[in-house]
Coordinates of C-alpha atoms in Angstrom, one line a residue:
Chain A
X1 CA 4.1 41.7 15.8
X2 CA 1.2 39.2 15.6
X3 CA 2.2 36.1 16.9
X4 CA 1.2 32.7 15.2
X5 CA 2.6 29.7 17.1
X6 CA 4.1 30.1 20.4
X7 CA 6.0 26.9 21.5
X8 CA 6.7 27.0 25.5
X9 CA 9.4 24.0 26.4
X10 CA 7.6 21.4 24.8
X11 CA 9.1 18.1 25.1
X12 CA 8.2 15.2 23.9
X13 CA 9.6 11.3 25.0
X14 CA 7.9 8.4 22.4
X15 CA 7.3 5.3 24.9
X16 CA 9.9 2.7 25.5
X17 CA 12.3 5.5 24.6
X18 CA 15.7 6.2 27.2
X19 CA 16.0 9.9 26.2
X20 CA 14.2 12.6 24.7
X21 CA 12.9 12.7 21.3
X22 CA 12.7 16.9 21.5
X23 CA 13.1 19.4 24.0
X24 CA 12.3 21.6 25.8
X25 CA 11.8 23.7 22.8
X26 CA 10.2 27.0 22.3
X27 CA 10.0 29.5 19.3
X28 CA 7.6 31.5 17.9
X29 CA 5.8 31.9 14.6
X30 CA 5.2 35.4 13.5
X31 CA 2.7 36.2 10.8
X32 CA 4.1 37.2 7.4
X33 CA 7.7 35.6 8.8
X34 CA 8.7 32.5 6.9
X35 CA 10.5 29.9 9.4
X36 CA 13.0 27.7 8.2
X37 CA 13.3 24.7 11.1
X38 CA 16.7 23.2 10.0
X39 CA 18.4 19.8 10.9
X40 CA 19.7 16.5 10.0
X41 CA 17.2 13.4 10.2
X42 CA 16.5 12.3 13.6
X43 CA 16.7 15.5 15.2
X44 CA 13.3 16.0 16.4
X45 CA 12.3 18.7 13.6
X46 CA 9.3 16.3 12.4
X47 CA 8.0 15.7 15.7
X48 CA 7.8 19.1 16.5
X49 CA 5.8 20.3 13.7
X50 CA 3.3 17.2 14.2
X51 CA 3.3 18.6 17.8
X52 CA 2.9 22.1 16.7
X53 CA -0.2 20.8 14.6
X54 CA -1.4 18.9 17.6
X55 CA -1.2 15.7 15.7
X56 CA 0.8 14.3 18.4
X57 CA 0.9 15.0 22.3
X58 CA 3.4 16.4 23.8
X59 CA 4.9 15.1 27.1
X60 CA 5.1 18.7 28.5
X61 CA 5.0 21.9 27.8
X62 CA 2.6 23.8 25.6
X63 CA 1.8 25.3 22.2
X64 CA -0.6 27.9 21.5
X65 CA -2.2 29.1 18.2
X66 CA -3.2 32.6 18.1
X67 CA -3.2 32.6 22.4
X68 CA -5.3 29.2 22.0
X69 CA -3.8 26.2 23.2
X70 CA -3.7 23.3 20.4
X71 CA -4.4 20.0 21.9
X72 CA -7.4 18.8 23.2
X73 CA -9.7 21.0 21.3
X74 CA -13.1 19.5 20.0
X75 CA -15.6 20.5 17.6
X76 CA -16.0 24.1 15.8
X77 CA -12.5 25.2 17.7
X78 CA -10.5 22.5 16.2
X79 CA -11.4 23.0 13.0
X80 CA -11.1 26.3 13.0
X81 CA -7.1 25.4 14.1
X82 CA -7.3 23.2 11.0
X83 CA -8.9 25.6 8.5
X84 CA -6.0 28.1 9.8
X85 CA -3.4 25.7 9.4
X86 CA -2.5 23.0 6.9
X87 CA 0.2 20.3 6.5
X88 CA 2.6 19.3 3.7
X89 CA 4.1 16.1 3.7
X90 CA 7.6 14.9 2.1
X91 CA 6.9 11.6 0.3
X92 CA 4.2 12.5 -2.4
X93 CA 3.8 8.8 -3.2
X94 CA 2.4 8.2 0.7
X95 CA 0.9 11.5 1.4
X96 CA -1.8 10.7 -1.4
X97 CA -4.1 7.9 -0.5
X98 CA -3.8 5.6 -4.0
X99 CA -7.9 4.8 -4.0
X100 CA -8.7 8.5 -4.3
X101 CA -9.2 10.9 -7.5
X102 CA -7.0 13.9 -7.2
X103 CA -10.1 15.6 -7.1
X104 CA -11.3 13.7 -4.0
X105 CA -8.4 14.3 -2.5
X106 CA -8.3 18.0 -3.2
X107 CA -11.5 18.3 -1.9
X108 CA -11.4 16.4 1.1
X109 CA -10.4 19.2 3.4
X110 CA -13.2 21.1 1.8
X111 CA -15.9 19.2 2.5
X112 CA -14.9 18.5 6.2
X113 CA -13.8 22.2 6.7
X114 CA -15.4 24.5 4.4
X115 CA -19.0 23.1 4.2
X116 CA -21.4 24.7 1.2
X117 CA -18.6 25.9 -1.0
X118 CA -19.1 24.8 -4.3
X119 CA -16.8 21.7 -4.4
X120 CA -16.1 21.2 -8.1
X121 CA -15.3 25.1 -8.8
X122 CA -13.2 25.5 -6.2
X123 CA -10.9 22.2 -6.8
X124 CA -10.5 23.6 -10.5
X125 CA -9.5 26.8 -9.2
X126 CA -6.9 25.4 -6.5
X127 CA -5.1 22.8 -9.2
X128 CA -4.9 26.3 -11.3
X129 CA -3.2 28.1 -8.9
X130 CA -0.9 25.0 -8.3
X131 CA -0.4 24.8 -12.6
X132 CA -2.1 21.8 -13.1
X133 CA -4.9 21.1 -15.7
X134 CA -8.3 20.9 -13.7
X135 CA -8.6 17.4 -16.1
X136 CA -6.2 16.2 -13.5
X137 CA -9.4 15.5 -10.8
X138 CA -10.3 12.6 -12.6
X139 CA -7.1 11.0 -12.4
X140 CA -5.7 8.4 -9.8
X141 CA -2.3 9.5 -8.2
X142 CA -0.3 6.4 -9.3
X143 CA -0.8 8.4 -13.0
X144 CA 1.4 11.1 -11.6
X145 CA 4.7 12.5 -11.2
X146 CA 6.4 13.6 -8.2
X147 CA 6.4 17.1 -8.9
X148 CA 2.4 16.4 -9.9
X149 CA 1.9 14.6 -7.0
X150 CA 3.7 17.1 -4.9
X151 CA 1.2 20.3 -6.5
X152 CA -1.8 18.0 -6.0
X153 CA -0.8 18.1 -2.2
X154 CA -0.2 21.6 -1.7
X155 CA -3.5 22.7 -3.7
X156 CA -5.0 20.2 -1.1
X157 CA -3.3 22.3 1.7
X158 CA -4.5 25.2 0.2
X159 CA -8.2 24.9 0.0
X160 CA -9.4 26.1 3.1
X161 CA -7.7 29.1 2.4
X162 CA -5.0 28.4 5.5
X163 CA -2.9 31.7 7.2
X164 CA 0.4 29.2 7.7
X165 CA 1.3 26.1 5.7
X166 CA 3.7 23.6 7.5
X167 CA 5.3 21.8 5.2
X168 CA 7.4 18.8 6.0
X169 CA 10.6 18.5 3.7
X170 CA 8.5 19.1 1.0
X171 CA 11.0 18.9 -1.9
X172 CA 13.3 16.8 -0.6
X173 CA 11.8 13.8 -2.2
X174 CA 12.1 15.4 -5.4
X175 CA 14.2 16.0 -8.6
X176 CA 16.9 18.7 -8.1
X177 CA 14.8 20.4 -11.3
X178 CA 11.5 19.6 -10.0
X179 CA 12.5 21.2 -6.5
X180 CA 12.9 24.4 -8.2
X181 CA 9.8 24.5 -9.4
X182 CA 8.2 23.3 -6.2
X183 CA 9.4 25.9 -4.5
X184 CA 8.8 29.1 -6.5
X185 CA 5.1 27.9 -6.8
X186 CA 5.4 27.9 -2.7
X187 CA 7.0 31.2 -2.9
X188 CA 4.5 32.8 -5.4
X189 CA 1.4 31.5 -3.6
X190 CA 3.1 32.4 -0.1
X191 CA 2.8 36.4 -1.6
X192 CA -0.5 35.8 -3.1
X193 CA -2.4 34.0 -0.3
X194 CA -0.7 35.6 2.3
X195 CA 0.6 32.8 4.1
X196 CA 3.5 31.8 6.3
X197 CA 5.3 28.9 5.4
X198 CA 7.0 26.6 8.2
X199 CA 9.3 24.6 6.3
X200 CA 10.8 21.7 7.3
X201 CA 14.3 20.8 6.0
X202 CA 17.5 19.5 6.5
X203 CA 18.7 21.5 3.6
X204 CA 20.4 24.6 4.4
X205 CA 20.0 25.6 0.2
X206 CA 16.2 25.4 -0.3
X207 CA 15.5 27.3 2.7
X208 CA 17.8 30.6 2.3
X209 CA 15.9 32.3 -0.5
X210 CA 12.9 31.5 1.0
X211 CA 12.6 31.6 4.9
X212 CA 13.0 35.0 6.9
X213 CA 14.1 32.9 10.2
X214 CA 15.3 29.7 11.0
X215 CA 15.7 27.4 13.7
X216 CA 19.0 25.1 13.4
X217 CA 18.0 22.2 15.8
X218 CA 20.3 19.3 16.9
X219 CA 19.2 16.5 18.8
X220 CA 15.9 17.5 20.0
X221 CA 17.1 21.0 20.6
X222 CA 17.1 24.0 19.1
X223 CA 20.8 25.3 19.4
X224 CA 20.8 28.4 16.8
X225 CA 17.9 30.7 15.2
X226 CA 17.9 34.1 14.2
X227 CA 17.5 35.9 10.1
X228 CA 18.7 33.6 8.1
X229 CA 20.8 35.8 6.2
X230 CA 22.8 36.6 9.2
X231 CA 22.8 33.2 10.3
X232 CA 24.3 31.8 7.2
X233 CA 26.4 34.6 7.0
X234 CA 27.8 34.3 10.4
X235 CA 26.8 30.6 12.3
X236 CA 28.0 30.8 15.9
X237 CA 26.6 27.5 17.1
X238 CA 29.6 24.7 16.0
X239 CA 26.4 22.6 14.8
X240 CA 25.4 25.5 12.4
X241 CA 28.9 25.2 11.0
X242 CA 29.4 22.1 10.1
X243 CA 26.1 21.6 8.8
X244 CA 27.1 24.8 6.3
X245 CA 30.3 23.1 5.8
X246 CA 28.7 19.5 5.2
X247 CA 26.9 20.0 1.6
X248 CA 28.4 16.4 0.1
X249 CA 31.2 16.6 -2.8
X250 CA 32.6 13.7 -4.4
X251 CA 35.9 13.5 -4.6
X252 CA 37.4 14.0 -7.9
X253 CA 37.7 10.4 -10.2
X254 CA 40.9 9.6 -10.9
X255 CA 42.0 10.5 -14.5
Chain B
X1 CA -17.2 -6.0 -12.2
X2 CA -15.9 -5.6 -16.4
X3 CA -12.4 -5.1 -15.2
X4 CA -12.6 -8.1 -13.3
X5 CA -14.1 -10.2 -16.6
X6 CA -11.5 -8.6 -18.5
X7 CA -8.6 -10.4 -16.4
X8 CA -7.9 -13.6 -17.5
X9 CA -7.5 -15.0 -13.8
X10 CA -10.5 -13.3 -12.7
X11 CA -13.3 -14.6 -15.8
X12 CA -11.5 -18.4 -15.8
X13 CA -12.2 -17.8 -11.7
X14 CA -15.6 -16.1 -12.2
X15 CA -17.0 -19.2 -14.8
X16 CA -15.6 -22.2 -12.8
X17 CA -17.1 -20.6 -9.3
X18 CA -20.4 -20.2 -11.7
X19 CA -20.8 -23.8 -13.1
X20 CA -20.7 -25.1 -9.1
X21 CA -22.7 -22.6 -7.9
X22 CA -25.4 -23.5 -10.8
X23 CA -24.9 -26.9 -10.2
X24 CA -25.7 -26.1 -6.8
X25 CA -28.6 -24.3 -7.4
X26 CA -30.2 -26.5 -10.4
X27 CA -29.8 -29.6 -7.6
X28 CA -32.5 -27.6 -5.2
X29 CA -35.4 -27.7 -8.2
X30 CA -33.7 -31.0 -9.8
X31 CA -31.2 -33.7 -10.6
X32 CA -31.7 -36.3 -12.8
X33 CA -32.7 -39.2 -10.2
X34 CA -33.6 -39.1 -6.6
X35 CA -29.6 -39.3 -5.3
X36 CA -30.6 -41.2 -2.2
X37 CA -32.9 -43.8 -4.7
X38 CA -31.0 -47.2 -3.5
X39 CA -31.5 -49.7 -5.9
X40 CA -29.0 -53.1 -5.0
X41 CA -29.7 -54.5 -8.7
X42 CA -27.7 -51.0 -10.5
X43 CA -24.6 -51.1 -8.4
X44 CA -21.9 -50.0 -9.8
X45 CA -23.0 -49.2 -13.3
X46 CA -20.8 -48.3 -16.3
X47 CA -21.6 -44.6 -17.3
X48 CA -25.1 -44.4 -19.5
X49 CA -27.6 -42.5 -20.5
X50 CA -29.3 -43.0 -17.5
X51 CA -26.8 -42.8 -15.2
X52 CA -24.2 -40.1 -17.2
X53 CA -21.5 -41.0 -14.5
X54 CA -22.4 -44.7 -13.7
X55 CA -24.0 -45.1 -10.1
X56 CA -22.1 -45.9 -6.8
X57 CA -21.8 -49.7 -4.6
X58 CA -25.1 -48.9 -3.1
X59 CA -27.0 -48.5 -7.3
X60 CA -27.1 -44.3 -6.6
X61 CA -27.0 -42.0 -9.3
X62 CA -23.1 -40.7 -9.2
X63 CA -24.5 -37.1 -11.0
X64 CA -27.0 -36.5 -9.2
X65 CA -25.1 -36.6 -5.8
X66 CA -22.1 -34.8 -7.9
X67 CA -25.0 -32.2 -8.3
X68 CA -26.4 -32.1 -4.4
X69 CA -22.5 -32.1 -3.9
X70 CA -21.8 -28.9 -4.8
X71 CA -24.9 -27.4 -2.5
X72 CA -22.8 -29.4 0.2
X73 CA -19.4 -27.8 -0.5
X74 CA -20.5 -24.2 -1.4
X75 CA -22.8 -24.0 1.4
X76 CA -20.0 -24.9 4.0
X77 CA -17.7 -23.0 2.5
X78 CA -19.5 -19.7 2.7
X79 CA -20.8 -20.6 6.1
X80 CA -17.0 -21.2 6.8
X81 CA -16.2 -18.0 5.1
X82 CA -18.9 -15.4 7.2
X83 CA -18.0 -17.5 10.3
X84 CA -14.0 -16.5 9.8
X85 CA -15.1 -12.6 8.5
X86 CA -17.6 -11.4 11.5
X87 CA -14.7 -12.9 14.3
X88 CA -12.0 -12.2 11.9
X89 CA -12.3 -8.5 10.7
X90 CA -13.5 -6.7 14.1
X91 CA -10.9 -8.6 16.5
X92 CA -7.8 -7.2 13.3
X93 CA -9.2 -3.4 13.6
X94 CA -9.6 -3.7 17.7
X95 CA -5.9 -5.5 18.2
X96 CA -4.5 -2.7 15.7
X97 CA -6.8 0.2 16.5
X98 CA -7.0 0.1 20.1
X99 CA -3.6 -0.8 21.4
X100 CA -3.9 -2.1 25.1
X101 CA -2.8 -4.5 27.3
X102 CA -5.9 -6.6 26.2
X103 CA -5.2 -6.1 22.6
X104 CA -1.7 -7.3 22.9
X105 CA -3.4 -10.8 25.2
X106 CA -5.5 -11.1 22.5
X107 CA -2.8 -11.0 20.3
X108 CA -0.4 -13.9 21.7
X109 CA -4.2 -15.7 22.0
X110 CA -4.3 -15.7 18.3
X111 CA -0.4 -16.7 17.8
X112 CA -1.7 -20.2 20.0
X113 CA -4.8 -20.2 18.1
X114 CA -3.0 -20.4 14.5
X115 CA -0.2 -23.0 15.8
X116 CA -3.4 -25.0 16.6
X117 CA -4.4 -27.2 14.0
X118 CA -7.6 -26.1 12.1
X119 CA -8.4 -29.9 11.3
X120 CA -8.2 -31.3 14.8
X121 CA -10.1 -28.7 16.0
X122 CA -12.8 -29.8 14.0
X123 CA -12.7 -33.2 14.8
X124 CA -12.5 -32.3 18.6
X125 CA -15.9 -30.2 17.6
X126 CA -17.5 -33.0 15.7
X127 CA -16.8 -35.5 18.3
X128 CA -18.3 -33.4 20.8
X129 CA -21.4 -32.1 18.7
X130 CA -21.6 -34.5 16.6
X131 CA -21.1 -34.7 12.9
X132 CA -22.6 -32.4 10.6
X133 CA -21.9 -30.3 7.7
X134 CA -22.4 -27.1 9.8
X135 CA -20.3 -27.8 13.0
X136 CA -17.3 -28.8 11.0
X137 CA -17.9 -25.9 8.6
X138 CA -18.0 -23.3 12.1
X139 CA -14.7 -25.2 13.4
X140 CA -13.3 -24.1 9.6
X141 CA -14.4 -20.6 10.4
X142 CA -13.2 -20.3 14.1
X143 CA -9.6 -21.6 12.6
X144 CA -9.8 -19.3 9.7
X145 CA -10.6 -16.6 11.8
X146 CA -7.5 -16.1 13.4
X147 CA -5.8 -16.4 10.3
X148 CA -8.1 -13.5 9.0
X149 CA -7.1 -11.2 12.3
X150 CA -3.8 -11.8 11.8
X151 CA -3.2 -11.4 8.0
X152 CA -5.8 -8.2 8.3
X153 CA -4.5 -6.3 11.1
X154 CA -1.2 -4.7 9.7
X155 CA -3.0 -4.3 6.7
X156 CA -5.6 -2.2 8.8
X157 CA -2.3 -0.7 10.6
X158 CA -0.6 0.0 7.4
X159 CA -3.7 2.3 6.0
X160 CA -3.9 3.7 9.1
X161 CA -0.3 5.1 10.0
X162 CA -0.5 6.4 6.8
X163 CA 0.6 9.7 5.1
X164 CA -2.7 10.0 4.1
X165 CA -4.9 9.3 6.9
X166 CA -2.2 11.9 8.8
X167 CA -3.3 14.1 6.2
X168 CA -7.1 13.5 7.1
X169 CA -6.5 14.2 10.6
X170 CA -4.6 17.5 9.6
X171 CA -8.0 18.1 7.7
X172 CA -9.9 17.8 10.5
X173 CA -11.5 14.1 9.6
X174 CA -13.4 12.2 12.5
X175 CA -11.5 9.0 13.1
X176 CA -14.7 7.5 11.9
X177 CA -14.4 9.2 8.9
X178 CA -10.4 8.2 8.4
X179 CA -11.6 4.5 9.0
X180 CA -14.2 5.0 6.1
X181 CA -12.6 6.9 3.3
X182 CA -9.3 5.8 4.1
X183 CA -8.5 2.6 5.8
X184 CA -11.5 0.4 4.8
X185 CA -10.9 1.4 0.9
X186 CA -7.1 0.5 1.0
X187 CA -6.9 -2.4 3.3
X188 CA -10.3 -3.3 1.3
X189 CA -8.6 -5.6 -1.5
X190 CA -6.3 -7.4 1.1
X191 CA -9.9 -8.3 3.3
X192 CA -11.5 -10.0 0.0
X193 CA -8.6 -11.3 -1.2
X194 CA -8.2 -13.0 2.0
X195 CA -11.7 -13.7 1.9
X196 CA -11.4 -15.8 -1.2
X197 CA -8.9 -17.5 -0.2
X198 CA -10.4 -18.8 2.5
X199 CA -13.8 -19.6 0.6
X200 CA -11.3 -22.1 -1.2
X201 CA -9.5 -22.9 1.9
X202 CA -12.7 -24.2 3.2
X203 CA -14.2 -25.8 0.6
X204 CA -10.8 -28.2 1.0
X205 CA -11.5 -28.4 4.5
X206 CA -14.8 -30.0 4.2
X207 CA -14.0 -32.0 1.2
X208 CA -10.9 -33.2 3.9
X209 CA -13.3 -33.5 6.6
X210 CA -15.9 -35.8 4.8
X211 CA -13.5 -38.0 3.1
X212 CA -11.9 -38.8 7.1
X213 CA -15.4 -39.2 8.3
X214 CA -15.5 -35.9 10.3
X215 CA -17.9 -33.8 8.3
X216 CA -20.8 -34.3 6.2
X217 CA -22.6 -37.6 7.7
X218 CA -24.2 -40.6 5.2
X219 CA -26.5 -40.6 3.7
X220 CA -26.1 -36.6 2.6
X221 CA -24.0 -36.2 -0.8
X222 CA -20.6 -34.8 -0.1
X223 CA -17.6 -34.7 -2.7
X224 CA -15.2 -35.7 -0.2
X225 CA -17.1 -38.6 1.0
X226 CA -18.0 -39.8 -2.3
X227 CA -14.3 -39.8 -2.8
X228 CA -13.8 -42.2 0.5
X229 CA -16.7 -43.9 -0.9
X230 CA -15.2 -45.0 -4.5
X231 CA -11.4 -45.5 -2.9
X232 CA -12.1 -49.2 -3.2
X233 CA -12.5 -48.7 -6.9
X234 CA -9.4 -47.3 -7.9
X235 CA -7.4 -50.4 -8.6
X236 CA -10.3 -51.4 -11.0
X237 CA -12.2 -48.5 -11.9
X238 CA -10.0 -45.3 -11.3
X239 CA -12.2 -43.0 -13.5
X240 CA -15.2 -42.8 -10.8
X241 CA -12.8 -41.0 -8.8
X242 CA -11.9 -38.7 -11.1
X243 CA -15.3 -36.9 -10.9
X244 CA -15.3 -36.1 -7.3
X245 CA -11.4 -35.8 -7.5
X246 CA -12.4 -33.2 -10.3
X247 CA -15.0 -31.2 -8.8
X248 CA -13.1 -30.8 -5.5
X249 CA -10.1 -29.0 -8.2
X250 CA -12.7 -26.7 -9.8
X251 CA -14.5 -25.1 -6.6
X252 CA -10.6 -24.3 -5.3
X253 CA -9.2 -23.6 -8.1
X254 CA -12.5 -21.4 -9.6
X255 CA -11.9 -19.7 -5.8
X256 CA -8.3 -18.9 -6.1
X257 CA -8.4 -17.6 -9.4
X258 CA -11.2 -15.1 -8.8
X259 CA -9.6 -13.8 -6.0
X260 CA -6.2 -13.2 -7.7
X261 CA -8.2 -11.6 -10.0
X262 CA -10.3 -9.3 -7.6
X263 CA -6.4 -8.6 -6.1
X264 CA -5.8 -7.2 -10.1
X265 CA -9.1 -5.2 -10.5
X266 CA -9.5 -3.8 -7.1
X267 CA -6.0 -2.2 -7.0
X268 CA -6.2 1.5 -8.8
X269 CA -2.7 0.8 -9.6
X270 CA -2.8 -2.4 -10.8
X271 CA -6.4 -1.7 -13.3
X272 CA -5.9 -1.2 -16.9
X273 CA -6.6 2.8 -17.7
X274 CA -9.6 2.3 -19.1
X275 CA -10.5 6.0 -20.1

């Protein structure tokens, strides 16, 4: 199979800090294979993929894109890493910079990455494929909705034409509604661009119908992975379990 | 620039700021009599056609130094103002940008700084340099300047732990670039706003500074002294107070306005649609 990501015991301690933020973790991303990296806030599942993106050092251990290590590289190498890979954040009213047009903000990765394409056709073309009216590049983000703002980042992450998209709770800041939405258009353009998706969650439901594997991590570890299917089917880790067995219910109102 | 003419802070800001800075600028070319003319025989004159606001103990024209006033406190207060931005802006985005052990000293410096008055360092610097317009106007700056860092730099930090300057990174942006198209435009509004406010901030100062002695020396036309200057007067006279009392009130308050109204206008979120 043709490896993406390989994660080798990376760990990674935040200064000032008494134990471990993650670690050692490894997995492996495998092209075509959408990963689901499951856990409760806190448990490490952010700082990994900002370490798997080499946004953020890790305090040991290594991660390799395609057999090429991801930190420290410079010039035409690191952005090749970052026309290959692209990042999808959870809070669509942060993750958009308020002083920018959508179309400047679409565009951005273009003009740093993909240098002589024509700009204006192409940002037209992404906010199609996300189903948003190309009129949209004029507008400021503060004159969207979170679903808008949310298609307006992934068309953004799609414009260097990436092989994996990480994407960082990306519905979780959502409408229930508007999450289902969000996520067949991740879906559809996962098939039609070819791309794997690492998604971020701590939502066990968002993730089945959509990731091939996943990772069930608990306090900086990973403690279960395997198909998802099976794993829902049959958790073995207790961790897995109760996270199945923890999807809130209200108790019923008194009559 | 329409926006901001549109807001009613920012045009009542934008016209008062414009009627000193005119007044400032006609006084260079002319004023009505020589403002320095002594003339023992005219002290103390009732408001005329010849003297619009009556003249002063010593028989000066009260307008004309009104006029050569404003040169005075606009003058200060910008030199005030650039004084506070180039030690201000670079020593916020080095404490927040480069964190070190000699970004977080020069942090506690600045805490010492701000608990030290802005006023007695400028009479320290006056007594020591000697007065003038310009020495107390840098001691304004050097105070405001800390308050400048300080008030800046988690604006700076805010823009630049951002989602979207995380975003930039993830898109390959130079940290040059992330400062430029990211940090500077949204920690932009807070750095003029600020600015403004201490353009007004220091126009009090020296107005404050005159009136105790400690800025603009005799025989130069200063609001603040010409307010010292008529105190005698107020028991028996309290209207030739009123117009350097009055003037002082316009500069600050034209200052304060127009910033609130740059705050309006340069927010995207905040500015009327006006597609």
């Amino acid at each position: 199979m043709n490896t993406l990501f390989a994660v080798e015991a990376v760990r990674k301690r935040y200064r000032g800090a008494d134990r471990d933020a993650l670690g050692p973790v490894s997995l492996r991303v495998e092209a075509g294979r959408h990963l689901a990296i499951i856990g409760e806030s806190g448990c490490g599942k952010t700082t990994l993929s900002r370490i798997m993106l080499g946004l953020l050092p890790a305090s040991s251990g290594s991660v390799h894109y395609r057999g090429a290590p991801v930190h420290g590289l410079r010039g035409s190498a690191a952005r090749d890493l970052r026309r290959r890979v692209q990042l999808v954040l959870q809070d669509p009213f942060a993750s958009l910079s308020p002083r920018m047009r959508v179309g400047d903000i679409v565009a951005e990765p273009l003009r740093i990455l993909n240098r002589g394409t024509p700009v204006q056709a192409r940002v037209a073309e992404l906010l199609a494929a996300v189903e948003l009216d190309p009129a949209f590049a004029r507008r400021f983000p503060h004159e969207l909705s979170g679903g808008q703002r949310q298609r307006v980042a992934i068309a953004r992450a799609l414009g260097p034409r990436p092989e994996v998209l990480v994407a960082d709770e990306p519905v979780s800041a959502l409408d229930v509604s508007v999450q289902a939405q969000v996520l067949w258009l991740l879906r559809r353009l996962a098939e039609h661009e070819g791309l794997t998706l690492v998604l971020v969650s701590h939502d066990l439901g968002i993730v089945q119908n959509l990731c091939h594997t996943s990772a069930v991590m608990h306090r900086g570890v990973i403690v279960e992975s395997g198909a998802t299917a099976a794993l829902l089917a049959s958790p073995q880790h207790p961790y897995t379990r109760e996270l199945l067995a923890s999807v809130p219910t209200l108790p019923q109102r008194p009559q | 620039m329409i926006a901001l003419l549109r807001n009613p802070s920012g045009l009542i800001g934008a016209v008062l700021v414009t009627v000193v800075a005119t007044a400032a600028l006609l006084s260079l070319v002319w004023t009505p009599s020589d403002p320095l003319a002594v003339d023992p025989t005219a002290s103390w004159l009732a408001p005329s056609a010849a003297h619009l606001l009556g003249t002063d103990a010593l028989g000066r024209d009260s307008f004309s130094a009104l006029l050569v006033g404003a040169q005075v406190t606009l003058g200060s207060a910008l030199l005030a103002t650039t004084v506070a931005a180039i030690l201000g802006l670079p020593l916020a985005a080095f404490i927040e940008l480069t964190p070190s052990v000699v970004s977080s000293f020069l942090q506690r410096f600045i805490d010492i700084m701000i608990a030290f008055p802005t006023l007695i360092l400028a009479v320290i610097l006056v007594t020591s340099f000697g007065s003038s317009t310009w020495t107390a106007a840098i001691a304004v700056g050097l105070g405001a300047s800390v308050v400048v860092a300080r008030t800046v730099a988690p604006e700076l930090r805010r823009a630049h732990a951002s989602d979207y300057s995380l975003l930039a990174l993830a898109a390959g942006a130079s940290s040059g670039r992330i400062m430029l198209h990211h940090v500077i435009p949204n920690a932009g509004s807070t750095i003029i706003v600020r600015l403004t406010q201490v353009l007004a901030g220091a126009a009090l100062a020296e107005a404050g500074l005159s009136y105790l002695g400690f800025g603009t020396p005799a025989p130069t036309p200063s609001w603040g002294r010409t307010l010292a200057e008529m105190q005698p007067q107020i028991m028996t006279r309290p209207e030739v107070l009123l117009a350097p009392a009055l003037c002082i009130v316009i500069v600050v308050l034209g200052f304060n306005l127009l910033g609130d109204g740059l705050r309006d206008t340069l927010d995207p979120r905040t500015r009327r649609s006006n597609r």
